[in-house]
XYZ file of C-alpha atoms in Angstrom:
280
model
C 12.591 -12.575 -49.886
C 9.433 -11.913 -48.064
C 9.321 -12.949 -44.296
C 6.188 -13.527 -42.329
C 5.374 -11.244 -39.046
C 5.511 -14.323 -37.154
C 8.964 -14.700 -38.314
C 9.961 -11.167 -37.476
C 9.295 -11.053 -34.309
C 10.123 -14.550 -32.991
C 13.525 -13.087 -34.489
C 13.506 -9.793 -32.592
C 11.890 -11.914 -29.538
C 14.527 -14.179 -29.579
C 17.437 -11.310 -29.970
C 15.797 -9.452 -26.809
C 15.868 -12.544 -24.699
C 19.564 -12.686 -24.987
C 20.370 -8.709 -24.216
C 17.436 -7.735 -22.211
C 19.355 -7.068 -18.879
C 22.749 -7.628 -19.042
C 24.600 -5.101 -16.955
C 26.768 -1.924 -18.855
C 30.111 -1.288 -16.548
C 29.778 2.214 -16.619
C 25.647 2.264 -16.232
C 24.755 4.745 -13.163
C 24.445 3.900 -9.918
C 20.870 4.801 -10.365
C 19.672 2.526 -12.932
C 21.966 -0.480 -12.641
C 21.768 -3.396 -10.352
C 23.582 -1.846 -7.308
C 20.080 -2.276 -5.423
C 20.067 -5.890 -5.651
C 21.133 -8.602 -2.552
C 24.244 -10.270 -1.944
C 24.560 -13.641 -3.380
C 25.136 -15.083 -0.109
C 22.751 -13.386 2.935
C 22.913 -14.723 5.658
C 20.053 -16.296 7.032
C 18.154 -15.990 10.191
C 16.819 -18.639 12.306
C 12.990 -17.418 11.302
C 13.801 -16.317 8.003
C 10.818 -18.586 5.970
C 12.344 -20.588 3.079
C 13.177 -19.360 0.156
C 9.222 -19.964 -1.724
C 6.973 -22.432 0.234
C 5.183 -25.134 -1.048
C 1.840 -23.447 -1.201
C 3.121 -20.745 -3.758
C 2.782 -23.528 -6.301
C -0.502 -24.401 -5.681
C -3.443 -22.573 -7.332
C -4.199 -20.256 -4.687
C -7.903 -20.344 -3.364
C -8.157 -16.955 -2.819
C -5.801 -14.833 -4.960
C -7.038 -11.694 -4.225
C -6.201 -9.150 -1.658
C -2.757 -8.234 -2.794
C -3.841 -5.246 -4.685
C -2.253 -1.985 -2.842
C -3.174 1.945 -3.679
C -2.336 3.645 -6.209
C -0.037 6.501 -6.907
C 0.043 9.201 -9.453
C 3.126 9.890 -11.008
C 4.463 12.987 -13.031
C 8.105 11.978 -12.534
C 10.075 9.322 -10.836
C 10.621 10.747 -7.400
C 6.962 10.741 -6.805
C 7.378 6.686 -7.001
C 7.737 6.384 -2.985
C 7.109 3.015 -1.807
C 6.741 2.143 1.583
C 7.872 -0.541 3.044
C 6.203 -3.672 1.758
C 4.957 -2.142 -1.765
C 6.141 -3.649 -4.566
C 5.392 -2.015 -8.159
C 5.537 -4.894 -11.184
C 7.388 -3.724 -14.365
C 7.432 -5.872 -17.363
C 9.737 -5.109 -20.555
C 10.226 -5.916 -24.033
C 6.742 -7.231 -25.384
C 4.541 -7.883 -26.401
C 4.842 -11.349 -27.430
C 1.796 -13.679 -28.137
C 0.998 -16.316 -26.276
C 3.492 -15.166 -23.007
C 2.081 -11.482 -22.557
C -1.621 -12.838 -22.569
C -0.927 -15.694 -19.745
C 1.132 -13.166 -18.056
C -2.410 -10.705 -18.017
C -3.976 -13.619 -17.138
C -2.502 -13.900 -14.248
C -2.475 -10.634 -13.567
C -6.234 -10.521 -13.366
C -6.351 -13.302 -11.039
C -4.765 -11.768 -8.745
C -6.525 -8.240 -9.150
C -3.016 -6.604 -9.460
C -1.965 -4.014 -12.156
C 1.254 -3.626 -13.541
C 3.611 -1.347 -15.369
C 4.921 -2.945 -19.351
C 7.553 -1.099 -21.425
C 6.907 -2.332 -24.595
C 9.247 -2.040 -27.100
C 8.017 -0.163 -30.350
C 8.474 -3.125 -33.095
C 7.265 -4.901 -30.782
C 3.810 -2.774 -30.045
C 3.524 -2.444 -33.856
C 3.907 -6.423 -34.750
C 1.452 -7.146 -32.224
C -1.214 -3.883 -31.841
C -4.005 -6.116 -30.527
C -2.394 -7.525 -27.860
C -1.097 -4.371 -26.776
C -4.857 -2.892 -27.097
C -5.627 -5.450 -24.950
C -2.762 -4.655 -22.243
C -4.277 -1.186 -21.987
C -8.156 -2.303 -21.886
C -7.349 -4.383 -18.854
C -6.153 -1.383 -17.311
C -2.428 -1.828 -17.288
C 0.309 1.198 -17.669
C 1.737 1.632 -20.972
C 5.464 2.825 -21.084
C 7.943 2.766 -24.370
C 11.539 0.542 -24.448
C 12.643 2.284 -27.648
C 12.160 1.181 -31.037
C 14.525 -1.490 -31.371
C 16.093 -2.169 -28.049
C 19.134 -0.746 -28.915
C 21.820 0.340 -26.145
C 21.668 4.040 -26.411
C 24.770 4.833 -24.379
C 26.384 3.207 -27.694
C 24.686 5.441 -30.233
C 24.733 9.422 -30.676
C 22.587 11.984 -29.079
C 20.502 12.687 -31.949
C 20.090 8.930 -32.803
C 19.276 7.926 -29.319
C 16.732 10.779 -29.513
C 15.266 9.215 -32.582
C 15.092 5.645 -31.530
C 13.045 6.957 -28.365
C 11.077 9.183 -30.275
C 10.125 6.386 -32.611
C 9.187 3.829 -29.777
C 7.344 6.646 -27.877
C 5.360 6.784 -31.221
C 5.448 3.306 -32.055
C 3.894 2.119 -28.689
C 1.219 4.688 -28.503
C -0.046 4.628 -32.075
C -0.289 0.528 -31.390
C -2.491 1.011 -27.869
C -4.210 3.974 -28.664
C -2.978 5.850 -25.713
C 0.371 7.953 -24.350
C 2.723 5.662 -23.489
C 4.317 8.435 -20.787
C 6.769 5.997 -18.814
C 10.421 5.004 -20.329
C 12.627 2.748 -19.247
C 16.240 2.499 -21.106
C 17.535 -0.765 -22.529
C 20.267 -2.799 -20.354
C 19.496 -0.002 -18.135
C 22.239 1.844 -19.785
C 22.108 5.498 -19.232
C 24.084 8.830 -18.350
C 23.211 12.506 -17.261
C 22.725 13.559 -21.223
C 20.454 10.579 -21.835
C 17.913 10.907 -18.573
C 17.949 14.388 -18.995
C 16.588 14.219 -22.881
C 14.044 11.391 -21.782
C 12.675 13.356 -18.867
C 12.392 16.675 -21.221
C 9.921 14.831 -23.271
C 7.661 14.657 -20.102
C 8.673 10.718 -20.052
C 8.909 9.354 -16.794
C 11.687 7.077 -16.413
C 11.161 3.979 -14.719
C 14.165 2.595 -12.780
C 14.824 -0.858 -11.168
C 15.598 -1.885 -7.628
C 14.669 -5.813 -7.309
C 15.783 -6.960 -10.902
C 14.307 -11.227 -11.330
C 16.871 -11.713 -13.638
C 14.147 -13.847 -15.807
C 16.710 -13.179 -19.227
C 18.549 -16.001 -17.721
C 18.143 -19.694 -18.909
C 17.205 -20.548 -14.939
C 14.195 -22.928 -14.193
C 10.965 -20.814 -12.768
C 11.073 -21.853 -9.358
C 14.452 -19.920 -9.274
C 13.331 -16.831 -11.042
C 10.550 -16.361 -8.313
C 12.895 -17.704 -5.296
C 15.992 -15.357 -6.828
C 13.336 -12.615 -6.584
C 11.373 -12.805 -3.255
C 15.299 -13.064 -1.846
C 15.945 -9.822 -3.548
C 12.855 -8.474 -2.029
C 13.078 -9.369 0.953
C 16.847 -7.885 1.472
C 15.265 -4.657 0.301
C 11.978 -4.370 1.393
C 10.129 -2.425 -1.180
C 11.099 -1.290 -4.624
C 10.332 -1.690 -8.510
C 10.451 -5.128 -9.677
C 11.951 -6.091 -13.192
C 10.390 -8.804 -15.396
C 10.100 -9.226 -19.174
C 7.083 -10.307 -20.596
C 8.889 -12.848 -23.609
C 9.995 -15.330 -21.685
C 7.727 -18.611 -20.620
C 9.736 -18.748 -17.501
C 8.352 -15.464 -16.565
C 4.908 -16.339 -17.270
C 5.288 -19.849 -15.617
C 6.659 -18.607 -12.389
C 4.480 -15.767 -11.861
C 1.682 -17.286 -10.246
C 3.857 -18.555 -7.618
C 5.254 -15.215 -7.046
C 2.562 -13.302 -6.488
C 0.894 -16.057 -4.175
C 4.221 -15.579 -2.318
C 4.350 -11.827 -2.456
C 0.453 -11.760 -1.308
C 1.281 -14.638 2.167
C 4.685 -12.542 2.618
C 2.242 -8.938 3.226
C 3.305 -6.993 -0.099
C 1.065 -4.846 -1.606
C 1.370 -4.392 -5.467
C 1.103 -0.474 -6.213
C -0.573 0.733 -9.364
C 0.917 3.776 -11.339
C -1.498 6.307 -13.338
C 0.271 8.887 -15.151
C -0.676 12.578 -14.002
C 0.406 15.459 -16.526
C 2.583 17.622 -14.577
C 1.817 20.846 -13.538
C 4.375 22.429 -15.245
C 7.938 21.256 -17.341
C 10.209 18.644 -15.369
C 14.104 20.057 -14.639
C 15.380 17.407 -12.759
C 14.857 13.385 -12.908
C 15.301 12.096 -9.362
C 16.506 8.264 -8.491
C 14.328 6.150 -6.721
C 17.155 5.288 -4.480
């Protein structure tokens, strides 16, 4: 029986909405959600609310919230400042969501950071052609979104290898950032990704868009987050309408609130990476 691509990948779509950040028990400290706010902060007497009003109107002017940009060989040279946000989207692409979600991107004259996933990239080459030609950073999410804690050395070293391959033979371009699935890693793991010059990209301000939560609490459940921290590396995935829908309003919020959204460009290190630091 003969299935069409469509099929396929609203299947693998639909199999990566329900897994794509659930928390492993034993994940490190470094890559799981120990970064994120306490459910209940307490509130100050000029803390603004949680998104205002505005955030869901078009914004007349949506530019101005683009920041610098940083080259990075490995993840410690990822140093945000206070106020610097970097925009990390996983798991696509997926029609129809990934191309609003560039949309919207463009708008607002920020760059961000997607992990695709290698089935994914290969399903759907032109829209991840189209990622890069807007001038977006290409990173790799495995083949299959498997959790490689769960799997042996060798065959987590395949399933990377294969997305690695996967995502740049679909975009025409190294895709030199990693990020692991569920965010489930340990010292053997990170240490294989980072000797294949992969720079892995952590989390610190994780939406939590893989839940079945309206938009408006995506975006508020986020700027909270941010706020509590200050800075960091936001997680989104770019298969989910939610995602797409609340964006706008985040990034209208992010730009009245003073962030800056930071653009990473791979730079080819001088010479072999040892050690993978946390962005802590």
């Amino acid at each position: 029986m003969r299935f069409s691509p469509l099929v396929v990948s609203a299947a693998i779509a639909l199999c990566l909405s329900s897994c794509a950040g659930k928390p492993q028990a034993e994940g490190s400290l470094k890559s799981s959600f120990a970064a994120t706010m306490p459910e209940n902060p307490a509130a100050g007497a000029h803390d603004p609310i949680a998104l205002s009003p505005a955030a869901w109107m078009r914004p007349r002017n949506p530019m101005g919230l683009a920041g610098r940009d940083i080259e990075v060989s490995s993840l410690k040279d990822i140093a945000l400042a206070n106020k610097e946000v970097v925009l990390s989207f996983d798991d696509g692409p997926v029609p129809g969501k990934t191309e609003r979600i560039l949309a919207t991107l463009n708008e607002f004259g920020v760059k961000a950071t997607f992990l695709m996933v290698g089935e994914m990239a290969q399903h759907y080459p032109d829209i991840a052609k189209k990622v890069v030609a807007e001038g977006h950073t290409i990173g790799s999410h495995t083949f299959s979104h498997p959790n490689l804690r769960n799997l042996t050395f060798d065959r987590a070293l395949a399933e990377v290898a294969k997305g690695e391959k996967a995502v740049a033979k679909a975009t025409d371009t190294d895709a030199m950032f990693f990020r692991f699935p569920y965010l489930s890693d340990n010292r053997n793991l990170r240490h294989m990704v980072s000797e294949r010059g992969l720079v892995i990209m952590d989390v610190q301000v994780d939406s939590k868009d893989y839940f079945s939560d309206t938009p408006a609490l995506v975006a508020s459940r986020t700027i909270a987050a941010l706020r509590h921290r200050g800075s960091g590396i936001i997680l989104m995935h770019d298969i989910h309408k939610r995602t797409a829908n609340m964006l706008p309003a985040l990034l209208t919020q992010l730009k009245a609130e003073g962030y800056k959204v930071v653009h990473l460009v791979y730079k080819k290190p001088a010479h072999k990476p040892l050690l993978v630091a946390s962005a802590s």
